[in-house]
mmCIF file of C-alpha atoms and ligand atoms in Angstrom:
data_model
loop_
_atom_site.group_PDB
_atom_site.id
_atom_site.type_symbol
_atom_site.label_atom_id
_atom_site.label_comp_id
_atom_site.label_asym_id
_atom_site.label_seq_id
_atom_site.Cartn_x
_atom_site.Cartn_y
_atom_site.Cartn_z
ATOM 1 C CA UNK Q 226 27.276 10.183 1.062
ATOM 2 C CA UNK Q 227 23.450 10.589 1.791
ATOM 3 C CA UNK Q 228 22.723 13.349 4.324
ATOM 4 C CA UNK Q 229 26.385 13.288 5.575
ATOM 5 C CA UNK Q 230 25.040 13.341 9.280
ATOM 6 C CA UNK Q 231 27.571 10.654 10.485
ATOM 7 C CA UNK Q 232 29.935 10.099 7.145
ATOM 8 C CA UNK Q 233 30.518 13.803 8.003
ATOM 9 C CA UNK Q 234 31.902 13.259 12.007
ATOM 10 C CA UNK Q 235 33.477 10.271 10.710
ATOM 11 C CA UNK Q 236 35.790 12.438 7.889
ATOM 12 C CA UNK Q 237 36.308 14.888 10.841
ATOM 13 C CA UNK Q 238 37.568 12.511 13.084
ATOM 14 C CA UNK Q 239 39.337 10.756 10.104
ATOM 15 C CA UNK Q 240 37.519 7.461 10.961
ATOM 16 C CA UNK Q 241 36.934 7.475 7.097
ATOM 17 C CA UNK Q 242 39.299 8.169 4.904
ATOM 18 C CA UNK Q 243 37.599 7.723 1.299
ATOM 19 C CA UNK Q 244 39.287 8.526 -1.845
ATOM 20 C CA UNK Q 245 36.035 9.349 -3.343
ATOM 21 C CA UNK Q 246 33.050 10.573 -2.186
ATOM 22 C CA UNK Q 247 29.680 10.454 -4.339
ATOM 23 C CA UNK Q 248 27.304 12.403 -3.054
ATOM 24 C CA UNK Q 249 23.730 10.216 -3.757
ATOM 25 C CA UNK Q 250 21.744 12.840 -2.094
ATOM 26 C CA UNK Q 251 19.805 14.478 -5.259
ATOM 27 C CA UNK Q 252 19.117 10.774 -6.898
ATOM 28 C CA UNK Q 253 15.496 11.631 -7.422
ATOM 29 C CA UNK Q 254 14.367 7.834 -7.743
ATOM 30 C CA UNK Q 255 16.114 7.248 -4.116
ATOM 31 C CA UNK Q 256 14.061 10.313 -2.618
ATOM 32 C CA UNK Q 257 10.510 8.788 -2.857
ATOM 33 C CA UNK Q 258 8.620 6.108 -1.635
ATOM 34 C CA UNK Q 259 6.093 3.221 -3.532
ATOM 35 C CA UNK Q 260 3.672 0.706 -2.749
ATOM 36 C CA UNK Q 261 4.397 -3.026 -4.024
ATOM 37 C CA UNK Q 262 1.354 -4.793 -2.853
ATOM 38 C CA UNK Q 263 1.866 -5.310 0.653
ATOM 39 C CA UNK Q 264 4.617 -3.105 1.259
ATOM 40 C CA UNK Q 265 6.210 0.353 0.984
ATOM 41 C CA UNK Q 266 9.009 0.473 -0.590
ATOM 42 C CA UNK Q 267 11.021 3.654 0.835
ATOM 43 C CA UNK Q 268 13.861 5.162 -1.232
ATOM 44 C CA UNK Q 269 17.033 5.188 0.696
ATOM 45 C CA UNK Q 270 17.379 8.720 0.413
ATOM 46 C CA UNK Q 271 14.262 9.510 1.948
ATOM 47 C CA UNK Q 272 14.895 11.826 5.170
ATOM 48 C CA UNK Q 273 13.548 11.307 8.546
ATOM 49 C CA UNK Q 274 12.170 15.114 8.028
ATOM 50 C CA UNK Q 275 9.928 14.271 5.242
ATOM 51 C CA UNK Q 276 9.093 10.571 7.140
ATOM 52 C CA UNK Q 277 7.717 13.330 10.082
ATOM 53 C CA UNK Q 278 6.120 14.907 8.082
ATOM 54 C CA UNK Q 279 3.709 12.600 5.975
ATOM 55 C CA UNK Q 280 5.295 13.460 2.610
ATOM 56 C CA UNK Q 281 4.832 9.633 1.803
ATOM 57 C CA UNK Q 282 2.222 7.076 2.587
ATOM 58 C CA UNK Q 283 2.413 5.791 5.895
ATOM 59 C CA UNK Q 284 1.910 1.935 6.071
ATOM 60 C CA UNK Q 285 2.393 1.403 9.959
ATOM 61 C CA UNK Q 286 -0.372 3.116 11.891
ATOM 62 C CA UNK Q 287 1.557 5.636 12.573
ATOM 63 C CA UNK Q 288 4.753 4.137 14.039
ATOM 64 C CA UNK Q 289 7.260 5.546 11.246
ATOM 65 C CA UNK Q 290 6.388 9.310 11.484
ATOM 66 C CA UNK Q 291 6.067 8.856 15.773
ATOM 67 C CA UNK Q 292 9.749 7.312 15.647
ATOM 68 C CA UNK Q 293 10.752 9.757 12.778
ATOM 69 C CA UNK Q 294 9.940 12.670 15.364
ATOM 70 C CA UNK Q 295 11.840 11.415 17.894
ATOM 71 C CA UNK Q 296 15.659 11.250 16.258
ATOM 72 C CA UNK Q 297 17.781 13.913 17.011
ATOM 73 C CA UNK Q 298 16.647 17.235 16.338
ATOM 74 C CA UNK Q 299 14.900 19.122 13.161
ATOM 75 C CA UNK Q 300 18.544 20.224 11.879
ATOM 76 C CA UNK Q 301 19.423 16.650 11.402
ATOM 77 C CA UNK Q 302 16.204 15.143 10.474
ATOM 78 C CA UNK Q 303 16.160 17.176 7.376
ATOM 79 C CA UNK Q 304 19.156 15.755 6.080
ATOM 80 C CA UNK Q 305 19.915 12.456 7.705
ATOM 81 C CA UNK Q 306 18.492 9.508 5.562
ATOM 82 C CA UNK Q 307 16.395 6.483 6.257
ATOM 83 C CA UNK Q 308 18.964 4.312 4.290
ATOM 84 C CA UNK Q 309 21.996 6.625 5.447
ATOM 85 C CA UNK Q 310 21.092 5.405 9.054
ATOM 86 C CA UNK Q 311 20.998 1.417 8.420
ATOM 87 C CA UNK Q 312 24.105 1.337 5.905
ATOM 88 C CA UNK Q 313 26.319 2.656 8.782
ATOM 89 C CA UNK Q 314 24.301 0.201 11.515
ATOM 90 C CA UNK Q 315 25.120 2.643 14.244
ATOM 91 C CA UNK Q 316 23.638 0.181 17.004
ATOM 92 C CA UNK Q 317 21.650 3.064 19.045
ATOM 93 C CA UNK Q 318 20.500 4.418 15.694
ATOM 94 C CA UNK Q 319 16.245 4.829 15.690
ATOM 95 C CA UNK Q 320 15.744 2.901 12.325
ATOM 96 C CA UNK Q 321 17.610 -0.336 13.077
ATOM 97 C CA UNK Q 322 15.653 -1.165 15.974
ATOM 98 C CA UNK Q 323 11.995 -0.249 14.772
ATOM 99 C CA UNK Q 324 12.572 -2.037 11.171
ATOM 100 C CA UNK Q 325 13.588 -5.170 13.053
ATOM 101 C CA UNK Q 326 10.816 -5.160 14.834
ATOM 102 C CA UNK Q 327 8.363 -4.448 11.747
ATOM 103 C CA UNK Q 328 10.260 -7.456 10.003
ATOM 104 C CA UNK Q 329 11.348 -4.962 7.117
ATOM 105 C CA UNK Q 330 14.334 -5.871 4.481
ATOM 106 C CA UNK Q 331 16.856 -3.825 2.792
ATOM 107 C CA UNK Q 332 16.660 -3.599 -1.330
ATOM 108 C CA UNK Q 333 20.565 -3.846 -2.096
ATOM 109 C CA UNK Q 334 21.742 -2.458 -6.022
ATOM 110 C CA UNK Q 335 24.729 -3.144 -7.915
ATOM 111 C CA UNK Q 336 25.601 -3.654 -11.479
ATOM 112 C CA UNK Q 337 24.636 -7.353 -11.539
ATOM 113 C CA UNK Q 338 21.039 -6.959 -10.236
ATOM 114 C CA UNK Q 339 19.776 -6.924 -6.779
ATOM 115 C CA UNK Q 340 19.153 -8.395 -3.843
ATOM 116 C CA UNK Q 341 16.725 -7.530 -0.868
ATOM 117 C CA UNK Q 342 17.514 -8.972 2.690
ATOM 118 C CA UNK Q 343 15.844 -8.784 5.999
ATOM 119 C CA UNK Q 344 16.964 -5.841 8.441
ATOM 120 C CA UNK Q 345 17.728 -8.479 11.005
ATOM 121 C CA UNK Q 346 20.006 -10.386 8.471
ATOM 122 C CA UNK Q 347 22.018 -6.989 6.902
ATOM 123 C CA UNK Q 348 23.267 -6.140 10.311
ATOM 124 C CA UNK Q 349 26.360 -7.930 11.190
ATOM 125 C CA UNK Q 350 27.312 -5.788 14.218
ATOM 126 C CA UNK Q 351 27.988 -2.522 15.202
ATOM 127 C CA UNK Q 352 28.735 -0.654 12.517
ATOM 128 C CA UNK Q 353 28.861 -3.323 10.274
ATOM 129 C CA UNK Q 354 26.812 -4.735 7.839
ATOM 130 C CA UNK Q 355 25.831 -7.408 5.285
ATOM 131 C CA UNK Q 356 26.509 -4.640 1.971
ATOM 132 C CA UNK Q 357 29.096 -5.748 -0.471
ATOM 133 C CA UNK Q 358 31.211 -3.581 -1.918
ATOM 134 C CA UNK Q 359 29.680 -2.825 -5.167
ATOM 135 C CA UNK Q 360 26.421 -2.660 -3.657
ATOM 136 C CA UNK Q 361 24.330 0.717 -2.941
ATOM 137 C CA UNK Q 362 21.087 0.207 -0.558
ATOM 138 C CA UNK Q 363 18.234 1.165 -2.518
ATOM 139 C CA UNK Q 364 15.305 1.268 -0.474
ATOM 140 C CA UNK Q 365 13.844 -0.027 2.640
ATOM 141 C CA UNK Q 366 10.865 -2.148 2.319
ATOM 142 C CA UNK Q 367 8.067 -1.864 5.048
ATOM 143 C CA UNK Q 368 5.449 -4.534 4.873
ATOM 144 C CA UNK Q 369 2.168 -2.896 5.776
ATOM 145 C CA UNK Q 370 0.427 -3.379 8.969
ATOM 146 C CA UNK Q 371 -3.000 -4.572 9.316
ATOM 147 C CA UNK Q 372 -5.841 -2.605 10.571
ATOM 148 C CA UNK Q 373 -5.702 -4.716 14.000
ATOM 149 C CA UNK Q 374 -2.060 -4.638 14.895
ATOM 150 C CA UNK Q 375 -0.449 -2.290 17.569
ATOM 151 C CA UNK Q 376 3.169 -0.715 18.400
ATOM 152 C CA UNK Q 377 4.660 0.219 21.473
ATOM 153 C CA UNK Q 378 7.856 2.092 21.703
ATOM 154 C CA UNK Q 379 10.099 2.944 24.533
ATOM 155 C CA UNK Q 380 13.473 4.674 24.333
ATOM 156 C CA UNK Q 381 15.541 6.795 27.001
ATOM 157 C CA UNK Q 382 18.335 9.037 25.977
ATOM 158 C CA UNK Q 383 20.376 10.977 28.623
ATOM 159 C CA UNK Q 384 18.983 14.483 26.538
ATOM 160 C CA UNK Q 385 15.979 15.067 24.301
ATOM 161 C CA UNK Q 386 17.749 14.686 20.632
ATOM 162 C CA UNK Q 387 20.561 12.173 22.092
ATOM 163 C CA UNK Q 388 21.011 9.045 21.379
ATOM 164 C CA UNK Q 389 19.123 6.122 23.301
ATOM 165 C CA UNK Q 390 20.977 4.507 25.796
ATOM 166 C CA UNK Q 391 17.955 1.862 25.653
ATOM 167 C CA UNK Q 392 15.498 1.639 23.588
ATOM 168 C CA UNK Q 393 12.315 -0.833 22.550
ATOM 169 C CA UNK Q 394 9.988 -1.396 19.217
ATOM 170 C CA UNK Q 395 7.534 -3.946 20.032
ATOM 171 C CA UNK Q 396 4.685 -4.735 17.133
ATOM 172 C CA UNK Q 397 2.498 -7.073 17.112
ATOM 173 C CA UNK Q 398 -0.032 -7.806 13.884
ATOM 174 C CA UNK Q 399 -2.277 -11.186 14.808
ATOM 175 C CA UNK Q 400 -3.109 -11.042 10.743
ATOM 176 C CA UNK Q 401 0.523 -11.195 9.372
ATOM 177 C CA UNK Q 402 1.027 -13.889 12.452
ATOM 178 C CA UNK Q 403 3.762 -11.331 13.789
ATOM 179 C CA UNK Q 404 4.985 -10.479 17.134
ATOM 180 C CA UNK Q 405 8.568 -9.026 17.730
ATOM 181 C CA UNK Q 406 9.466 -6.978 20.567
ATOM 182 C CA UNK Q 407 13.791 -5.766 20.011
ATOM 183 C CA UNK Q 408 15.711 -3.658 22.101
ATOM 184 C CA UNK Q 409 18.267 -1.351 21.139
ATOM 185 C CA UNK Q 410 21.291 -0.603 22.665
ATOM 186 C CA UNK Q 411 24.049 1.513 22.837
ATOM 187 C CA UNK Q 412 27.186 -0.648 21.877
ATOM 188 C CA UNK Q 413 25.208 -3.990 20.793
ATOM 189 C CA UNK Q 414 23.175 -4.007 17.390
ATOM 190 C CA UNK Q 415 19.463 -4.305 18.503
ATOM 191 C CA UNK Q 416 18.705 -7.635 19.648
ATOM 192 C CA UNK Q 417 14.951 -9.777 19.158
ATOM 193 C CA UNK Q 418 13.306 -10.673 22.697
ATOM 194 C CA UNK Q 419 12.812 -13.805 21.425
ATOM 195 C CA UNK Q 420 10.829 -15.019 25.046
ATOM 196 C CA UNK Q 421 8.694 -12.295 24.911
ATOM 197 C CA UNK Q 422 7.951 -12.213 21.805
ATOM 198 C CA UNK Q 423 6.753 -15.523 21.787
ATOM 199 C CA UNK Q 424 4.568 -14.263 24.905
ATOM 200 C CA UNK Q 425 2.587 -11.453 23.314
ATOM 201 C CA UNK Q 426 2.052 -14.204 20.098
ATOM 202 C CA UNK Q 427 0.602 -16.585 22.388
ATOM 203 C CA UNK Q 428 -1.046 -14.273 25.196
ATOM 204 C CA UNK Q 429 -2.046 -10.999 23.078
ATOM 205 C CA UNK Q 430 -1.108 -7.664 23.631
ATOM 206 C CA UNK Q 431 -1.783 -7.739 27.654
ATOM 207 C CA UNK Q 432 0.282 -11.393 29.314
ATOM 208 C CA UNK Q 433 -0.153 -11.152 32.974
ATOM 209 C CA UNK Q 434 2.136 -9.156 34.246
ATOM 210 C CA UNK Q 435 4.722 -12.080 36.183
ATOM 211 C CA UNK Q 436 4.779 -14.370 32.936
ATOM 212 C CA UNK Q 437 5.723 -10.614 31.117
ATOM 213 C CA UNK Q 438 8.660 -10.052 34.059
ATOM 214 C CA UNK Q 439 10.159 -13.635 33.634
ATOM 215 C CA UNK Q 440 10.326 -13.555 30.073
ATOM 216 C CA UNK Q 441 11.852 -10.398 29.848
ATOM 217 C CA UNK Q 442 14.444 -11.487 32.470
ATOM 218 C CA UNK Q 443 15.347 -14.590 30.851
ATOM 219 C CA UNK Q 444 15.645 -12.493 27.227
ATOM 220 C CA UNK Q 445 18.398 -10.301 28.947
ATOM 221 C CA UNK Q 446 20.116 -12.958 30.800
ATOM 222 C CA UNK Q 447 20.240 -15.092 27.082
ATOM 223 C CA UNK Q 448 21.502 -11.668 25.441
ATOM 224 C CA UNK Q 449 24.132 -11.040 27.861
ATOM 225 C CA UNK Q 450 23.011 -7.925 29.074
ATOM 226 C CA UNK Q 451 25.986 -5.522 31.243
ATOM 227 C CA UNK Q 452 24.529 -6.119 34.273
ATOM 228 C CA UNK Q 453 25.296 -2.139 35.183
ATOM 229 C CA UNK Q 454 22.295 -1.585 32.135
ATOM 230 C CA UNK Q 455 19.929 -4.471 32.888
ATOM 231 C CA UNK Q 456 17.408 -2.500 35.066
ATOM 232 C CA UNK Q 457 17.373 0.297 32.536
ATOM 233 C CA UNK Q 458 16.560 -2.372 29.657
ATOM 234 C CA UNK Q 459 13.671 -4.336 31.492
ATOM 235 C CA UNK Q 460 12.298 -1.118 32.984
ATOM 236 C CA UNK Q 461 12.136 0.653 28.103
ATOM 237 C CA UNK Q 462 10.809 -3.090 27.076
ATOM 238 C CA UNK Q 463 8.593 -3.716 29.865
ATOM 239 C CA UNK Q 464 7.090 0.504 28.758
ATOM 240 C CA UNK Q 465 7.171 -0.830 25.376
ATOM 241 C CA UNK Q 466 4.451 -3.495 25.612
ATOM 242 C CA UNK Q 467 2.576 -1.407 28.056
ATOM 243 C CA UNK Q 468 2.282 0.928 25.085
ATOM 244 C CA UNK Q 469 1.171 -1.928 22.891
ATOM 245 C CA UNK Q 470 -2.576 -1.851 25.154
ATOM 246 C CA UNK Q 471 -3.672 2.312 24.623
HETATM 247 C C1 FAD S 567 23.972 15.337 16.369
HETATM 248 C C2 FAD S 567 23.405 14.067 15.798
HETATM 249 C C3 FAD S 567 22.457 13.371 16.544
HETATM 250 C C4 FAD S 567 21.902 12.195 16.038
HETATM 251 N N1 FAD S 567 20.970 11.540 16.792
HETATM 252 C C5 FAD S 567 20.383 10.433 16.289
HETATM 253 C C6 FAD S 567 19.375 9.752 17.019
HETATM 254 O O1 FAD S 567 18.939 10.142 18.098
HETATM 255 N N2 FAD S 567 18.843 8.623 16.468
HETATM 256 C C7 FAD S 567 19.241 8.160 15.249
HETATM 257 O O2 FAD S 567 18.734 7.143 14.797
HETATM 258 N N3 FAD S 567 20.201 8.785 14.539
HETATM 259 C C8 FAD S 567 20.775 9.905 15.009
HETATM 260 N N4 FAD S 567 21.736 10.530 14.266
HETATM 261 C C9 FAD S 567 22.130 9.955 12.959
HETATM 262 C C10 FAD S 567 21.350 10.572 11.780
HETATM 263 O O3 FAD S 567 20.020 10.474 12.053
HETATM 264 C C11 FAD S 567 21.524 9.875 10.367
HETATM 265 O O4 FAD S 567 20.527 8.907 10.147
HETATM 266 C C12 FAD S 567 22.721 9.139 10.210
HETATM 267 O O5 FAD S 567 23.733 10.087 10.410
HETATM 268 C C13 FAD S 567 22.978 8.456 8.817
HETATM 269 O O6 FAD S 567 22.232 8.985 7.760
HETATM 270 P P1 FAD S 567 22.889 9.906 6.630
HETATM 271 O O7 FAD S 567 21.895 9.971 5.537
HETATM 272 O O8 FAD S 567 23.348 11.188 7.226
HETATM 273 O O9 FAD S 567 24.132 9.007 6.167
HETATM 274 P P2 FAD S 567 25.623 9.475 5.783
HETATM 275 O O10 FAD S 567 26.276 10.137 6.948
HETATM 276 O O11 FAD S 567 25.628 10.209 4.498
HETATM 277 O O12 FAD S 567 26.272 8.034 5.533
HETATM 278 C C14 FAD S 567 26.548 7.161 6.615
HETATM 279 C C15 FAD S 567 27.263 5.908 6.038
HETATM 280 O O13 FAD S 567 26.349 5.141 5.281
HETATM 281 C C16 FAD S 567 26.795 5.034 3.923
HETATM 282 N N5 FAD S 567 25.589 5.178 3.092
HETATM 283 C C17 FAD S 567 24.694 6.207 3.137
HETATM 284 N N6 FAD S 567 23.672 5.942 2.299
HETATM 285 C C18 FAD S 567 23.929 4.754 1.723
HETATM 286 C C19 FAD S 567 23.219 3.943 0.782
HETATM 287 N N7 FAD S 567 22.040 4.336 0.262
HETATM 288 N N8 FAD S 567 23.770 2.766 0.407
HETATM 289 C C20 FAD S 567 24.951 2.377 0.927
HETATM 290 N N9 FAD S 567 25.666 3.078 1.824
HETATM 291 C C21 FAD S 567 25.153 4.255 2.228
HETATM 292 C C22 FAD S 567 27.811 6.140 3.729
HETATM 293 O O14 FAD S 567 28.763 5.767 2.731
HETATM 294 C C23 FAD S 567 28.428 6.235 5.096
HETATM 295 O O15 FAD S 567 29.410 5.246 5.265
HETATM 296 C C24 FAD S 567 22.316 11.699 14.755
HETATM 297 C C25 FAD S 567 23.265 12.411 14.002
HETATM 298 C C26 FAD S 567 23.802 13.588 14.513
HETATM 299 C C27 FAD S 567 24.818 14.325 13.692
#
């Protein structure tokens, strides 16, 4: 158990039954964050409170502390971890969908060494990921943007402090050659707009607006959108790399 914010509903529900519950909460190496060179290394026990709040370096122009704000509500941001929130891979979570689109990996401990992964890798599906069963995720590593790249994000939730029902990281960072725009979803784990992506490497941060509509289009059609929720999608990515040009 980290902050217990969904381990918690889930031993309520009896979802989980454990027979043993270690509570990792108070491991003081898991509760900071480090740079190594070109990245920032986030302990997995790290809350989204003290992300909001600057109580660590912030390596992505602001994007971490902006999403941070934006997750729930202050009771749950003070105990609800960074790593907490990708071990369990809730799809809608905040964190899976903005450190796919950053490119970040997982650090992943256990007695034999360790291992580190990309985001997009660890996630298997919802609520299901890539850790083995002696393994404990360590930290989240964040490679740093450069001082030209840009972020948009989009998300809608029915209620401030809900969950998204759609929601879209796009970052794009011409130095590290990286553009990635991925939408979250509700039921889905966040998917990579692979089109579009490949659109805002090749025509910057502003691609006339029909070339942005079809590739968007054809991303959701590949993904297998519900068409019920396809409106609502193209509507949070289209905001998303509108927010990539302020
Ligand atoms: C009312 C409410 C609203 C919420 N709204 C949002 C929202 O809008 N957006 C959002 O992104 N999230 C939201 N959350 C989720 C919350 O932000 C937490 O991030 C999330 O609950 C998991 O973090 P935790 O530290 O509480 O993990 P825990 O509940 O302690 O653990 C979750 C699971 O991960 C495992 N685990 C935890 N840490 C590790 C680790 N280091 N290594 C391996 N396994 C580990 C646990 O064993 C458990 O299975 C909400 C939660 C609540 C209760």
């Amino acid at each position: 158990m980290a902050g217990g914010q969904s381990l918690g509903p889930m031993l309520n529900l009896r979802l989980a039954q454990p027979k043993q519950v270690i509570d990792i909460s108070r491991l003081s190496e898991l509760r900071q964050a480090k740079i190594e060179g070109n990245v920032l290394a986030i302990g997995a026990c790290v809350t989204h409170a003290q992300i909001e709040d600057g109580d660590m370096p912030d390596v992505t122009l602001g994007l971490m502390p902006f999403v941070a704000r934006g997750i729930a509500y202050r009771a749950v941001r003070n105990r609800g971890t960074i790593g907490g929130s990708i071990a369990h891979a809730d799809p809608a979570a905040d964190w899976l969908t903005t450190t796919m689109a950053m490119d970040a990996a997982v650090r992943l401990h256990a007695a034999a060494g360790h291992r580190e992964i990309k985001v997009a890798d660890f996630i298997k599906g919802a609520l299901e990921t890539a850790i083995g069963k002696s393994e404990i995720l360590t930290h989240v590593l964040v490679p740093r943007f450069f001082p030209g790249a840009r972020w948009g994000y989009a998300k809608y939730a029915k209620k401030l402090g809900d969950f998204a029902q759609s929601m879209a990281v796009a970052v794009v960072d011409p130095e590290r050659e990286l553009a990635r725009i991925v939408l979250g979803q509700r039921a889905e784990p966040p998917a990579l707009m692979r089109g579009t992506s490949e659109l805002l490497a090749e025509k910057g941060y502003d691609p006339p607006r029909a070339e942005l509509v079809a590739a968007i289009e054809a991303d959701l059609t590949r993904a297998s959108i519900d068409p019920g929720d396809r409106t609502m999608h193209s509507a949070i990515l289209a905001r998303a790399v509108q927010d990539l040009m302020v």
